[in-house]
mmCIF file of C-alpha atoms in Angstrom:
data_model
loop_
_atom_site.group_PDB
_atom_site.id
_atom_site.type_symbol
_atom_site.label_atom_id
_atom_site.label_comp_id
_atom_site.label_asym_id
_atom_site.label_seq_id
_atom_site.Cartn_x
_atom_site.Cartn_y
_atom_site.Cartn_z
ATOM 1 C CA MET O 1 -143.902 105.132 -20.773
ATOM 2 C CA ASP O 2 -141.431 106.600 -23.305
ATOM 3 C CA SER O 3 -140.244 103.116 -24.258
ATOM 4 C CA LEU O 4 -143.762 101.795 -24.901
ATOM 5 C CA PRO O 5 -145.155 101.615 -28.442
ATOM 6 C CA ASP O 6 -147.863 104.108 -29.364
ATOM 7 C CA ALA O 7 -150.467 101.329 -29.501
ATOM 8 C CA ILE O 8 -149.839 100.388 -25.852
ATOM 9 C CA VAL O 9 -149.912 103.994 -24.659
ATOM 10 C CA GLN O 10 -153.089 104.556 -26.655
ATOM 11 C CA TYR O 11 -154.672 101.504 -25.009
ATOM 12 C CA ILE O 12 -153.726 102.728 -21.509
ATOM 13 C CA LEU O 13 -154.973 106.270 -22.068
ATOM 14 C CA SER O 14 -158.187 105.044 -23.668
ATOM 15 C CA HIS O 15 -159.286 103.758 -20.236
ATOM 16 C CA MET O 16 -159.049 107.249 -18.756
ATOM 17 C CA ASN O 17 -162.215 109.355 -18.712
ATOM 18 C CA ASN O 18 -162.025 111.972 -15.936
ATOM 19 C CA ALA O 19 -161.835 115.349 -17.642
ATOM 20 C CA ARG O 20 -159.194 116.715 -15.272
ATOM 21 C CA ASP O 21 -156.933 113.722 -15.886
ATOM 22 C CA VAL O 22 -157.389 114.119 -19.630
ATOM 23 C CA ALA O 23 -156.499 117.813 -19.406
ATOM 24 C CA ILE O 24 -153.332 116.996 -17.425
ATOM 25 C CA CYS O 25 -152.288 114.329 -19.923
ATOM 26 C CA ASN O 26 -152.854 116.851 -22.682
ATOM 27 C CA CYS O 27 -150.027 118.923 -21.186
ATOM 28 C CA VAL O 28 -147.508 116.118 -20.564
ATOM 29 C CA SER O 29 -146.103 115.800 -24.068
ATOM 30 C CA LYS O 30 -146.997 116.136 -27.723
ATOM 31 C CA ARG O 31 -147.069 112.334 -27.973
ATOM 32 C CA TRP O 32 -149.709 112.047 -25.268
ATOM 33 C CA LYS O 33 -151.679 114.959 -26.703
ATOM 34 C CA ASP O 34 -151.791 113.250 -30.091
ATOM 35 C CA LEU O 35 -153.426 110.213 -28.485
ATOM 36 C CA ILE O 36 -156.367 112.144 -26.960
ATOM 37 C CA PRO O 37 -158.506 111.691 -30.129
ATOM 38 C CA TYR O 38 -158.643 107.949 -29.387
ATOM 39 C CA LEU O 39 -160.524 108.382 -26.102
ATOM 40 C CA LYS O 40 -163.946 106.732 -25.938
ATOM 41 C CA SER O 41 -165.407 108.417 -22.850
ATOM 42 C CA LEU O 42 -165.340 111.715 -20.946
ATOM 43 C CA TYR O 43 -166.536 112.334 -17.406
ATOM 44 C CA PHE O 44 -166.972 115.795 -15.885
ATOM 45 C CA PRO O 45 -167.492 115.539 -12.084
ATOM 46 C CA ARG O 46 -169.590 117.998 -10.129
ATOM 47 C CA ASN O 47 -166.540 120.011 -9.071
ATOM 48 C CA SER O 48 -164.830 120.088 -12.462
ATOM 49 C CA PHE O 49 -164.908 123.879 -12.672
ATOM 50 C CA ASP O 50 -164.652 124.861 -9.015
ATOM 51 C CA ASN O 51 -162.180 127.737 -8.653
ATOM 52 C CA HIS O 52 -162.173 128.062 -12.424
ATOM 53 C CA ASN O 53 -159.994 131.011 -13.472
ATOM 54 C CA CYS O 54 -159.105 130.170 -17.041
ATOM 55 C CA ARG O 55 -160.322 131.997 -20.088
ATOM 56 C CA GLY O 56 -163.549 130.711 -21.584
ATOM 57 C CA SER O 57 -166.748 129.448 -20.027
ATOM 58 C CA SER O 58 -167.138 125.930 -18.690
ATOM 59 C CA ASP O 59 -169.446 125.156 -21.629
ATOM 60 C CA HIS O 60 -166.673 126.139 -24.054
ATOM 61 C CA ILE O 61 -164.041 124.084 -22.214
ATOM 62 C CA VAL O 62 -166.252 120.975 -22.408
ATOM 63 C CA TRP O 63 -166.859 121.684 -26.108
ATOM 64 C CA LYS O 64 -163.116 122.041 -26.740
ATOM 65 C CA MET O 65 -162.342 118.710 -25.072
ATOM 66 C CA ILE O 66 -165.112 116.924 -26.957
ATOM 67 C CA SER O 67 -163.894 118.412 -30.229
ATOM 68 C CA GLN O 68 -160.496 116.719 -29.727
ATOM 69 C CA VAL O 69 -162.040 113.227 -29.569
ATOM 70 C CA ASP O 70 -162.686 111.470 -32.865
ATOM 71 C CA CYS O 71 -165.373 108.988 -31.788
ATOM 72 C CA LEU O 72 -166.800 109.750 -28.356
ATOM 73 C CA GLU O 73 -169.108 106.995 -27.109
ATOM 74 C CA ASP O 74 -169.700 107.852 -23.419
ATOM 75 C CA LEU O 75 -170.318 111.335 -22.030
ATOM 76 C CA VAL O 76 -171.110 111.987 -18.354
ATOM 77 C CA VAL O 77 -171.575 115.597 -17.209
ATOM 78 C CA TYR O 78 -172.372 116.364 -13.563
ATOM 79 C CA SER O 79 -170.974 119.924 -13.655
ATOM 80 C CA PRO O 80 -173.366 122.835 -14.398
ATOM 81 C CA PHE O 81 -174.027 123.650 -18.048
ATOM 82 C CA SER O 82 -176.451 125.575 -20.251
ATOM 83 C CA SER O 83 -178.802 124.308 -22.938
ATOM 84 C CA ALA O 84 -176.750 126.143 -25.559
ATOM 85 C CA GLY O 85 -173.632 124.409 -24.327
ATOM 86 C CA LEU O 86 -175.286 120.986 -24.432
ATOM 87 C CA ALA O 87 -176.546 121.673 -27.966
ATOM 88 C CA SER O 88 -173.033 122.520 -29.139
ATOM 89 C CA TRP O 89 -171.540 119.355 -27.593
ATOM 90 C CA LEU O 90 -174.119 117.052 -29.115
ATOM 91 C CA LEU O 91 -173.734 118.730 -32.495
ATOM 92 C CA LEU O 92 -170.142 117.484 -32.417
ATOM 93 C CA ALA O 93 -170.532 114.045 -30.834
ATOM 94 C CA GLY O 94 -174.238 113.207 -30.985
ATOM 95 C CA SER O 95 -173.953 110.753 -33.865
ATOM 96 C CA THR O 96 -171.340 108.568 -32.096
ATOM 97 C CA LEU O 97 -172.607 108.721 -28.495
ATOM 98 C CA LYS O 98 -173.940 105.470 -27.046
ATOM 99 C CA HIS O 99 -174.173 106.471 -23.383
ATOM 100 C CA LEU O 100 -175.193 109.911 -22.129
ATOM 101 C CA GLU O 101 -175.572 110.857 -18.470
ATOM 102 C CA LEU O 102 -176.486 114.408 -17.452
ATOM 103 C CA ARG O 103 -177.167 116.177 -14.178
ATOM 104 C CA LEU O 104 -179.691 118.751 -15.358
ATOM 105 C CA ASP O 105 -180.361 120.397 -11.973
ATOM 106 C CA ASN O 106 -183.410 122.306 -13.203
ATOM 107 C CA LEU O 107 -186.094 121.003 -10.844
ATOM 108 C CA ALA O 108 -186.764 124.446 -9.374
ATOM 109 C CA GLU O 109 -185.983 126.525 -12.450
ATOM 110 C CA PHE O 110 -189.106 127.863 -14.094
ATOM 111 C CA GLN O 111 -186.878 129.496 -16.691
ATOM 112 C CA ALA O 112 -185.893 126.008 -17.830
ATOM 113 C CA CYS O 113 -189.416 125.665 -19.221
ATOM 114 C CA LEU O 114 -188.900 128.769 -21.348
ATOM 115 C CA GLU O 115 -185.527 127.849 -22.862
ATOM 116 C CA SER O 116 -185.670 127.073 -26.544
ATOM 117 C CA PRO O 117 -184.421 124.545 -27.233
ATOM 118 C CA SER O 118 -184.536 123.145 -23.709
ATOM 119 C CA LYS O 119 -181.867 120.816 -22.356
ATOM 120 C CA LEU O 120 -184.259 117.906 -22.862
ATOM 121 C CA ASP O 121 -184.921 118.954 -26.482
ATOM 122 C CA CYS O 122 -181.184 119.049 -27.203
ATOM 123 C CA ILE O 123 -180.836 115.361 -26.354
ATOM 124 C CA SER O 124 -182.634 114.449 -29.595
ATOM 125 C CA SER O 125 -179.376 115.200 -31.453
ATOM 126 C CA ALA O 126 -177.868 112.057 -29.919
ATOM 127 C CA ASN O 127 -180.085 109.777 -31.965
ATOM 128 C CA ASN O 128 -177.921 106.654 -31.647
ATOM 129 C CA LEU O 129 -177.994 106.465 -27.861
ATOM 130 C CA GLU O 130 -178.222 103.079 -26.191
ATOM 131 C CA SER O 131 -178.374 104.403 -22.600
ATOM 132 C CA LEU O 132 -179.671 107.726 -21.242
ATOM 133 C CA LYS O 133 -179.482 108.760 -17.568
ATOM 134 C CA LEU O 134 -180.866 112.084 -16.337
ATOM 135 C CA TRP O 135 -180.691 113.620 -12.843
ATOM 136 C CA GLY O 136 -182.771 116.532 -11.548
ATOM 137 C CA VAL O 137 -185.279 116.704 -14.389
ATOM 138 C CA LEU O 138 -188.120 119.181 -14.876
ATOM 139 C CA MET O 139 -190.423 117.628 -17.486
ATOM 140 C CA ILE O 140 -193.733 119.463 -17.404
ATOM 141 C CA THR O 141 -193.866 119.996 -21.167
ATOM 142 C CA SER O 142 -193.347 117.237 -23.702
ATOM 143 C CA PRO O 143 -189.728 116.980 -24.889
ATOM 144 C CA ASN O 144 -189.196 117.462 -28.611
ATOM 145 C CA TRP O 145 -187.652 114.051 -29.213
ATOM 146 C CA ASP O 146 -187.466 111.976 -32.331
ATOM 147 C CA VAL O 147 -187.610 108.232 -31.910
ATOM 148 C CA PHE O 148 -184.549 106.722 -30.197
ATOM 149 C CA GLN O 149 -184.529 103.383 -31.987
ATOM 150 C CA ASN O 150 -181.367 102.098 -30.297
ATOM 151 C CA LEU O 151 -182.148 103.237 -26.753
ATOM 152 C CA ARG O 152 -182.344 100.264 -24.400
ATOM 153 C CA ASN O 153 -181.855 101.897 -20.990
ATOM 154 C CA LEU O 154 -183.619 105.018 -19.676
ATOM 155 C CA GLU O 155 -183.060 106.240 -16.112
ATOM 156 C CA ILE O 156 -184.540 109.424 -14.639
ATOM 157 C CA VAL O 157 -183.658 110.211 -11.016
ATOM 158 C CA GLY O 158 -185.240 113.089 -9.099
ATOM 159 C CA ALA O 159 -187.862 114.622 -11.353
ATOM 160 C CA ARG O 160 -190.977 116.765 -11.492
ATOM 161 C CA LEU O 161 -193.157 115.315 -14.190
ATOM 162 C CA GLU O 162 -196.495 115.830 -15.872
ATOM 163 C CA ASP O 163 -198.316 112.777 -17.207
ATOM 164 C CA PRO O 164 -198.510 113.868 -20.900
ATOM 165 C CA ALA O 165 -194.817 114.860 -20.958
ATOM 166 C CA LEU O 166 -193.709 111.533 -19.490
ATOM 167 C CA SER O 167 -195.931 109.593 -21.911
ATOM 168 C CA THR O 168 -194.405 111.468 -24.849
ATOM 169 C CA ALA O 169 -190.886 110.695 -23.622
ATOM 170 C CA LEU O 170 -191.641 106.974 -23.267
ATOM 171 C CA THR O 171 -193.267 106.859 -26.690
ATOM 172 C CA ALA O 172 -189.993 108.115 -28.168
ATOM 173 C CA CYS O 173 -188.183 105.098 -26.650
ATOM 174 C CA PRO O 174 -190.096 102.113 -28.095
ATOM 175 C CA ASN O 175 -187.322 99.535 -27.701
ATOM 176 C CA LEU O 176 -186.425 99.980 -24.036
ATOM 177 C CA THR O 177 -185.428 96.889 -22.078
ATOM 178 C CA LYS O 178 -184.761 98.760 -18.803
ATOM 179 C CA LEU O 179 -186.695 101.697 -17.320
ATOM 180 C CA LEU O 180 -185.977 103.435 -14.005
ATOM 181 C CA LEU O 181 -187.990 106.401 -12.715
ATOM 182 C CA LEU O 182 -186.765 107.143 -9.183
ATOM 183 C CA GLY O 183 -187.914 109.903 -6.836
ATOM 184 C CA CYS O 184 -190.368 111.267 -9.393
ATOM 185 C CA GLU O 185 -193.031 113.756 -8.335
ATOM 186 C CA GLY O 186 -196.240 114.785 -10.069
ATOM 187 C CA VAL O 187 -197.245 111.503 -11.732
ATOM 188 C CA THR O 188 -200.944 110.766 -11.289
ATOM 189 C CA SER O 189 -201.610 108.183 -13.999
ATOM 190 C CA LEU O 190 -199.079 106.323 -16.111
ATOM 191 C CA SER O 191 -199.596 103.797 -18.875
ATOM 192 C CA VAL O 192 -196.495 101.958 -20.097
ATOM 193 C CA GLU O 193 -196.628 99.965 -23.329
ATOM 194 C CA LEU O 194 -193.143 98.768 -24.219
ATOM 195 C CA PRO O 195 -192.962 95.388 -25.982
ATOM 196 C CA HIS O 196 -189.295 94.705 -25.125
ATOM 197 C CA LEU O 197 -189.182 95.970 -21.518
ATOM 198 C CA GLU O 198 -187.620 93.455 -19.109
ATOM 199 C CA GLN O 199 -186.716 95.513 -16.011
ATOM 200 C CA CYS O 200 -188.813 98.335 -14.591
ATOM 201 C CA LYS O 201 -188.408 100.286 -11.337
ATOM 202 C CA LEU O 202 -190.872 103.086 -10.583
ATOM 203 C CA ASP O 203 -190.629 105.235 -7.453
ATOM 204 C CA PHE O 204 -193.287 107.957 -7.300
ATOM 205 C CA TYR O 205 -192.923 110.596 -4.620
ATOM 206 C CA GLY O 206 -195.961 112.305 -3.105
ATOM 207 C CA ALA O 207 -199.337 111.287 -1.724
ATOM 208 C CA GLY O 208 -199.043 107.682 -2.869
ATOM 209 C CA ASN O 209 -202.215 107.755 -4.967
ATOM 210 C CA SER O 210 -200.802 107.247 -8.466
ATOM 211 C CA SER O 211 -202.216 104.669 -10.863
ATOM 212 C CA LEU O 212 -200.177 102.418 -13.137
ATOM 213 C CA SER O 213 -201.054 100.308 -16.135
ATOM 214 C CA LEU O 214 -198.289 98.168 -17.607
ATOM 215 C CA SER O 215 -198.461 96.291 -20.888
ATOM 216 C CA CYS O 216 -195.034 94.734 -21.351
ATOM 217 C CA PRO O 217 -195.129 91.041 -22.338
ATOM 218 C CA LYS O 218 -191.394 90.475 -21.622
ATOM 219 C CA ILE O 219 -191.292 92.082 -18.163
ATOM 220 C CA GLU O 220 -189.151 90.027 -15.763
ATOM 221 C CA CYS O 221 -188.494 92.387 -12.853
ATOM 222 C CA LEU O 222 -190.940 95.034 -11.617
ATOM 223 C CA GLU O 223 -190.618 97.343 -8.591
ATOM 224 C CA VAL O 224 -193.375 99.892 -7.894
ATOM 225 C CA GLN O 225 -193.522 102.424 -5.058
ATOM 226 C CA GLY O 226 -196.239 105.010 -4.523
ATOM 227 C CA CYS O 227 -199.175 103.590 -6.499
ATOM 228 C CA SER O 228 -202.683 102.856 -5.206
ATOM 229 C CA TRP O 229 -203.984 101.209 -8.378
ATOM 230 C CA ILE O 230 -201.809 98.793 -10.349
ATOM 231 C CA ARG O 231 -202.722 96.772 -13.432
ATOM 232 C CA VAL O 232 -200.244 94.398 -15.090
ATOM 233 C CA ARG O 233 -201.967 91.837 -17.236
ATOM 234 C CA GLU O 234 -199.064 90.272 -19.156
ATOM 235 C CA THR O 235 -197.037 88.466 -16.509
ATOM 236 C CA GLU O 236 -195.829 85.251 -18.143
ATOM 237 C CA CYS O 237 -192.150 86.217 -17.725
ATOM 238 C CA LEU O 238 -192.403 88.094 -14.414
ATOM 239 C CA ARG O 239 -189.929 86.634 -11.895
ATOM 240 C CA ASN O 240 -189.383 89.411 -9.348
ATOM 241 C CA LEU O 241 -192.161 91.700 -8.115
ATOM 242 C CA SER O 242 -192.066 94.363 -5.405
ATOM 243 C CA ILE O 243 -195.007 96.632 -4.526
ATOM 244 C CA SER O 244 -194.823 99.236 -1.781
ATOM 245 C CA ASN O 245 -196.642 102.391 -0.778
ATOM 246 C CA ASN O 246 -195.106 104.311 2.085
ATOM 247 C CA ALA O 247 -197.434 107.313 1.926
ATOM 248 C CA GLY O 248 -200.834 106.096 0.702
ATOM 249 C CA ARG O 249 -202.938 102.958 0.469
ATOM 250 C CA VAL O 250 -202.914 100.133 -2.032
ATOM 251 C CA TYR O 251 -206.527 99.774 -3.108
ATOM 252 C CA MET O 252 -206.451 97.645 -6.241
ATOM 253 C CA VAL O 253 -204.051 95.226 -7.922
ATOM 254 C CA ASP O 254 -204.805 93.422 -11.165
ATOM 255 C CA PHE O 255 -202.258 90.882 -12.362
ATOM 256 C CA GLY O 256 -202.374 87.858 -14.583
ATOM 257 C CA LYS O 257 -201.316 84.479 -13.244
ATOM 258 C CA LEU O 258 -197.857 84.845 -11.720
ATOM 259 C CA ALA O 259 -196.715 81.368 -12.690
ATOM 260 C CA ALA O 260 -193.034 82.303 -13.163
ATOM 261 C CA LEU O 261 -192.785 84.463 -10.040
ATOM 262 C CA GLU O 262 -189.864 83.631 -7.736
ATOM 263 C CA TYR O 263 -189.771 86.672 -5.431
ATOM 264 C CA LEU O 264 -192.659 88.765 -4.125
ATOM 265 C CA SER O 265 -192.396 91.732 -1.760
ATOM 266 C CA ILE O 266 -195.448 93.647 -0.557
ATOM 267 C CA ARG O 267 -194.890 96.578 1.806
ATOM 268 C CA GLY O 268 -196.695 99.624 3.069
ATOM 269 C CA VAL O 269 -198.688 101.126 5.883
ATOM 270 C CA GLN O 270 -202.115 100.059 4.638
ATOM 271 C CA TRP O 271 -203.364 97.653 1.983
ATOM 272 C CA CYS O 272 -206.912 96.724 1.153
ATOM 273 C CA TRP O 273 -207.373 93.140 2.359
ATOM 274 C CA ASP O 274 -208.759 92.118 -1.026
ATOM 275 C CA ALA O 275 -205.537 93.302 -2.674
ATOM 276 C CA ILE O 276 -203.419 91.260 -0.224
ATOM 277 C CA CYS O 277 -205.510 88.142 -0.770
ATOM 278 C CA LYS O 278 -205.269 88.455 -4.547
ATOM 279 C CA MET O 279 -201.490 88.886 -4.466
ATOM 280 C CA LEU O 280 -201.107 85.816 -2.257
ATOM 281 C CA GLN O 281 -203.446 83.831 -4.498
ATOM 282 C CA TRP O 282 -201.681 84.777 -7.744
ATOM 283 C CA SER O 283 -198.223 84.094 -6.275
ATOM 284 C CA SER O 284 -198.856 80.523 -5.173
ATOM 285 C CA GLU O 285 -195.626 79.293 -6.828
ATOM 286 C CA VAL O 286 -193.346 81.910 -5.246
ATOM 287 C CA ASN O 287 -190.009 80.887 -3.641
ATOM 288 C CA HIS O 288 -189.307 83.985 -1.529
ATOM 289 C CA LEU O 289 -192.098 86.006 0.074
ATOM 290 C CA TYR O 290 -191.515 89.282 1.932
ATOM 291 C CA MET O 291 -194.516 90.814 3.741
ATOM 292 C CA LYS O 292 -194.359 94.061 5.669
ATOM 293 C CA VAL O 293 -197.824 95.609 5.650
ATOM 294 C CA GLU O 294 -198.877 97.181 8.923
ATOM 295 C CA PHE O 295 -202.665 97.467 8.546
ATOM 296 C CA THR O 296 -205.553 96.618 6.302
ATOM 297 C CA GLY O 297 -208.870 98.429 5.791
ATOM 298 C CA ASP O 298 -210.560 99.920 2.731
ATOM 299 C CA PHE O 299 -210.761 103.517 3.924
ATOM 300 C CA ASP O 300 -209.176 105.807 6.515
ATOM 301 C CA THR O 301 -209.753 103.408 9.412
ATOM 302 C CA LEU O 302 -206.678 101.279 10.057
ATOM 303 C CA GLN O 303 -207.652 97.695 10.829
ATOM 304 C CA PRO O 304 -205.657 94.624 11.895
ATOM 305 C CA PHE O 305 -205.348 91.631 9.600
ATOM 306 C CA PRO O 306 -208.113 89.041 9.881
ATOM 307 C CA GLU O 307 -207.187 85.550 10.958
ATOM 308 C CA VAL O 308 -205.107 83.548 8.448
ATOM 309 C CA ASP O 309 -205.224 79.759 8.590
ATOM 310 C CA PHE O 310 -201.699 78.412 9.073
ATOM 311 C CA VAL O 311 -202.263 75.153 7.182
ATOM 312 C CA ASP O 312 -204.126 76.736 4.260
ATOM 313 C CA PHE O 313 -201.470 79.389 3.841
ATOM 314 C CA PHE O 314 -198.577 76.964 3.473
ATOM 315 C CA ASN O 315 -200.603 74.473 1.450
ATOM 316 C CA ASN O 316 -201.317 77.299 -0.996
ATOM 317 C CA HIS O 317 -197.593 78.153 -1.239
ATOM 318 C CA PRO O 318 -195.939 74.740 -1.546
ATOM 319 C CA ARG O 319 -192.681 76.033 -3.105
ATOM 320 C CA LEU O 320 -191.997 78.700 -0.488
ATOM 321 C CA GLN O 321 -188.330 78.539 0.553
ATOM 322 C CA LYS O 322 -187.810 81.846 2.351
ATOM 323 C CA PHE O 323 -190.478 83.743 4.283
ATOM 324 C CA ASP O 324 -189.908 87.255 5.689
ATOM 325 C CA ILE O 325 -192.921 88.063 7.849
ATOM 326 C CA HIS O 326 -193.507 91.259 9.802
ATOM 327 C CA GLY O 327 -195.956 92.394 12.451
ATOM 328 C CA ALA O 328 -199.525 92.179 11.199
ATOM 329 C CA MET O 329 -199.215 89.064 9.039
ATOM 330 C CA PHE O 330 -197.423 87.163 11.801
ATOM 331 C CA ALA O 331 -200.160 88.207 14.216
ATOM 332 C CA ALA O 332 -202.765 86.929 11.729
ATOM 333 C CA LEU O 333 -201.074 83.527 11.658
ATOM 334 C CA CYS O 334 -200.971 83.480 15.476
ATOM 335 C CA GLN O 335 -204.709 83.559 16.169
ATOM 336 C CA LYS O 336 -206.246 80.844 18.345
ATOM 337 C CA ASN O 337 -207.896 79.014 15.452
ATOM 338 C CA SER O 338 -204.999 79.291 12.972
ATOM 339 C CA LEU O 339 -203.641 75.883 13.909
ATOM 340 C CA LYS O 340 -206.902 74.033 14.374
ATOM 341 C CA ASN O 341 -206.748 72.238 11.006
ATOM 342 C CA VAL O 342 -203.294 70.701 11.434
ATOM 343 C CA ASP O 343 -203.303 66.953 10.789
ATOM 344 C CA SER O 344 -200.553 64.382 11.217
ATOM 345 C CA GLY O 345 -199.643 64.353 7.522
ATOM 346 C CA PHE O 346 -199.141 68.127 7.191
ATOM 347 C CA VAL O 347 -195.647 69.354 6.256
ATOM 348 C CA ILE O 348 -194.141 72.539 4.884
ATOM 349 C CA PRO O 349 -192.020 70.847 2.218
ATOM 350 C CA CYS O 350 -189.622 73.484 0.883
ATOM 351 C CA LEU O 351 -189.291 76.097 3.622
ATOM 352 C CA GLU O 352 -185.612 76.655 4.498
ATOM 353 C CA GLU O 353 -185.468 80.091 6.102
ATOM 354 C CA VAL O 354 -187.919 82.178 8.140
ATOM 355 C CA VAL O 355 -187.402 85.744 9.326
ATOM 356 C CA VAL O 356 -190.040 86.856 11.847
ATOM 357 C CA THR O 357 -190.283 90.429 13.138
ATOM 358 C CA VAL O 358 -192.163 90.785 16.450
ATOM 359 C CA ARG O 359 -193.158 94.176 17.834
ATOM 360 C CA SER O 360 -195.557 93.283 20.633
ATOM 361 C CA PRO O 361 -195.397 90.819 23.534
ATOM 362 C CA LEU O 362 -199.178 90.355 23.481
ATOM 363 C CA ASN O 363 -200.591 86.883 22.755
ATOM 364 C CA ALA O 364 -197.218 85.368 23.609
ATOM 365 C CA GLU O 365 -198.656 81.863 23.891
ATOM 366 C CA GLN O 366 -200.095 81.896 20.369
ATOM 367 C CA LYS O 367 -196.922 83.424 18.942
ATOM 368 C CA MET O 368 -194.746 80.778 20.527
ATOM 369 C CA SER O 369 -197.114 78.095 19.272
ATOM 370 C CA THR O 370 -196.762 79.419 15.720
ATOM 371 C CA LEU O 371 -192.956 79.537 15.929
ATOM 372 C CA GLU O 372 -192.898 75.986 17.271
ATOM 373 C CA SER O 373 -195.196 74.866 14.439
ATOM 374 C CA LEU O 374 -192.866 76.366 11.854
ATOM 375 C CA LEU O 375 -190.056 74.292 13.326
ATOM 376 C CA LYS O 376 -192.146 71.171 13.683
ATOM 377 C CA TYR O 377 -193.668 71.100 10.200
ATOM 378 C CA GLY O 378 -190.842 72.769 8.279
ATOM 379 C CA LYS O 379 -188.909 69.569 7.710
ATOM 380 C CA ASN O 380 -186.161 71.328 5.728
ATOM 381 C CA LEU O 381 -185.947 74.457 7.865
ATOM 382 C CA LYS O 382 -182.306 75.516 8.262
ATOM 383 C CA ALA O 383 -182.598 78.968 9.842
ATOM 384 C CA MET O 384 -185.126 80.950 11.835
ATOM 385 C CA VAL O 385 -184.419 84.563 12.760
ATOM 386 C CA VAL O 386 -186.656 86.240 15.346
ATOM 387 C CA ARG O 387 -186.253 90.015 15.294
ATOM 388 C CA ILE O 388 -187.523 91.999 18.267
ATOM 389 C CA LEU O 389 -188.316 95.484 16.996
ATOM 390 C CA GLN O 390 -189.340 98.543 19.053
ATOM 391 C CA MET O 391 -190.941 96.443 21.776
ATOM 392 C CA LYS O 392 -191.784 98.410 24.910
ATOM 393 C CA SER O 393 -189.964 96.819 27.822
ATOM 394 C CA SER O 394 -192.348 98.464 30.277
ATOM 395 C CA HIS O 395 -195.225 96.278 29.147
ATOM 396 C CA SER O 396 -196.263 93.821 31.855
ATOM 397 C CA SER O 397 -195.992 90.769 29.600
ATOM 398 C CA SER O 398 -192.575 91.625 28.108
ATOM 399 C CA ASP O 399 -190.587 89.654 30.659
ATOM 400 C CA ASP O 400 -192.675 86.537 30.160
ATOM 401 C CA PHE O 401 -192.343 86.825 26.390
ATOM 402 C CA PHE O 402 -188.572 87.215 26.534
ATOM 403 C CA ASP O 403 -188.316 84.233 28.898
ATOM 404 C CA GLU O 404 -190.271 82.120 26.429
ATOM 405 C CA ILE O 405 -188.363 83.283 23.358
ATOM 406 C CA CYS O 406 -185.002 82.702 25.049
ATOM 407 C CA ARG O 407 -186.036 79.219 26.144
ATOM 408 C CA PHE O 408 -187.190 78.516 22.589
ATOM 409 C CA ARG O 409 -183.842 79.680 21.239
ATOM 410 C CA CYS O 410 -181.860 77.524 23.691
ATOM 411 C CA LEU O 411 -183.831 74.417 22.793
ATOM 412 C CA ASN O 412 -183.283 75.031 19.062
ATOM 413 C CA HIS O 413 -179.947 76.841 19.057
ATOM 414 C CA LYS O 414 -178.752 75.233 15.818
ATOM 415 C CA ILE O 415 -181.590 76.800 13.864
ATOM 416 C CA VAL O 416 -182.991 79.755 15.862
ATOM 417 C CA ARG O 417 -181.302 83.046 16.562
ATOM 418 C CA ILE O 418 -182.613 86.270 18.084
ATOM 419 C CA GLU O 419 -181.820 89.747 16.837
#
């Protein structure tokens, strides 16, 4: 390293960001120490100050390291810190920061609500941010943020939120293109109006009865978990859509025509049948469909799916290339009358891959008939995976079902496999 020009050493060291490594390099030589100001990023892991026995608080040590950097662009702090410490760091580097990632760890701290300024309020000093990631957030009062004009990416992971506080935070980020709210608790009703948003992932923890209204004309990818009522009217650009509710029921969905949709996933314990029908109707041009809904029914009573006509279903989804079908929907396609409208000219033109999950040996004859029909009419079918999941071997018809499915696999071993 001694024989290398300063420019090369500076380039090498500029790719280093771990705070401990930077501190070690600071002690190697005066030459290396003089190159620290050219760093672009600093990362403080969770254990940065474990067994800390030096003079000065951890907040002051972080401040001292930041003060040595001329133009800090990326700052990631997972180690514990105070709001006063954060305020002092951002006073130094806030104008140059582009990426800020903080582990706040104040979910259970009521005192965090009383701090003035709070950790969230301090972030407003970094007014040129392009990306902001926050972990362990308590946001029950509205953060005192100015408008982040340059912010394109906002990620909040693990949070307790109140609706007005979250709305205020989103209003301060009008130019977002990517929004992630993961493991968030306390949201009851959320309205998102972001004209440039392209990717959105919302994961609401709790009873699964949240409501969502989205007005984002450029949205391309949307994932929603934990909502019972969902309205997204501007869907011209929407290509990937995933809706799930692991705790509650999906009562209502309201989408525009999903003409650009390529991938649709609907999951959950219970969906209103009207909501399922609407999603299937709007997504008639979809290429990949994933369905894992266990029951239907409008209220507390869990009901099986009604019969679904095999021919109508595939005629209404002519571009379907991959179909992941679980439990209830497969059973609905396996009813006695599902195949009654098949004529000699019927084909499934684009289907290439089918993944079927079977949990019960009941109605084995109809199930085998449906699997055989998928092979017969899927002229371009290249792979069929039959997954046997949690099937009780003690059931009297299990042996017969396994005999049939194994025979089916042997006859079509180039396409069919059993998992």
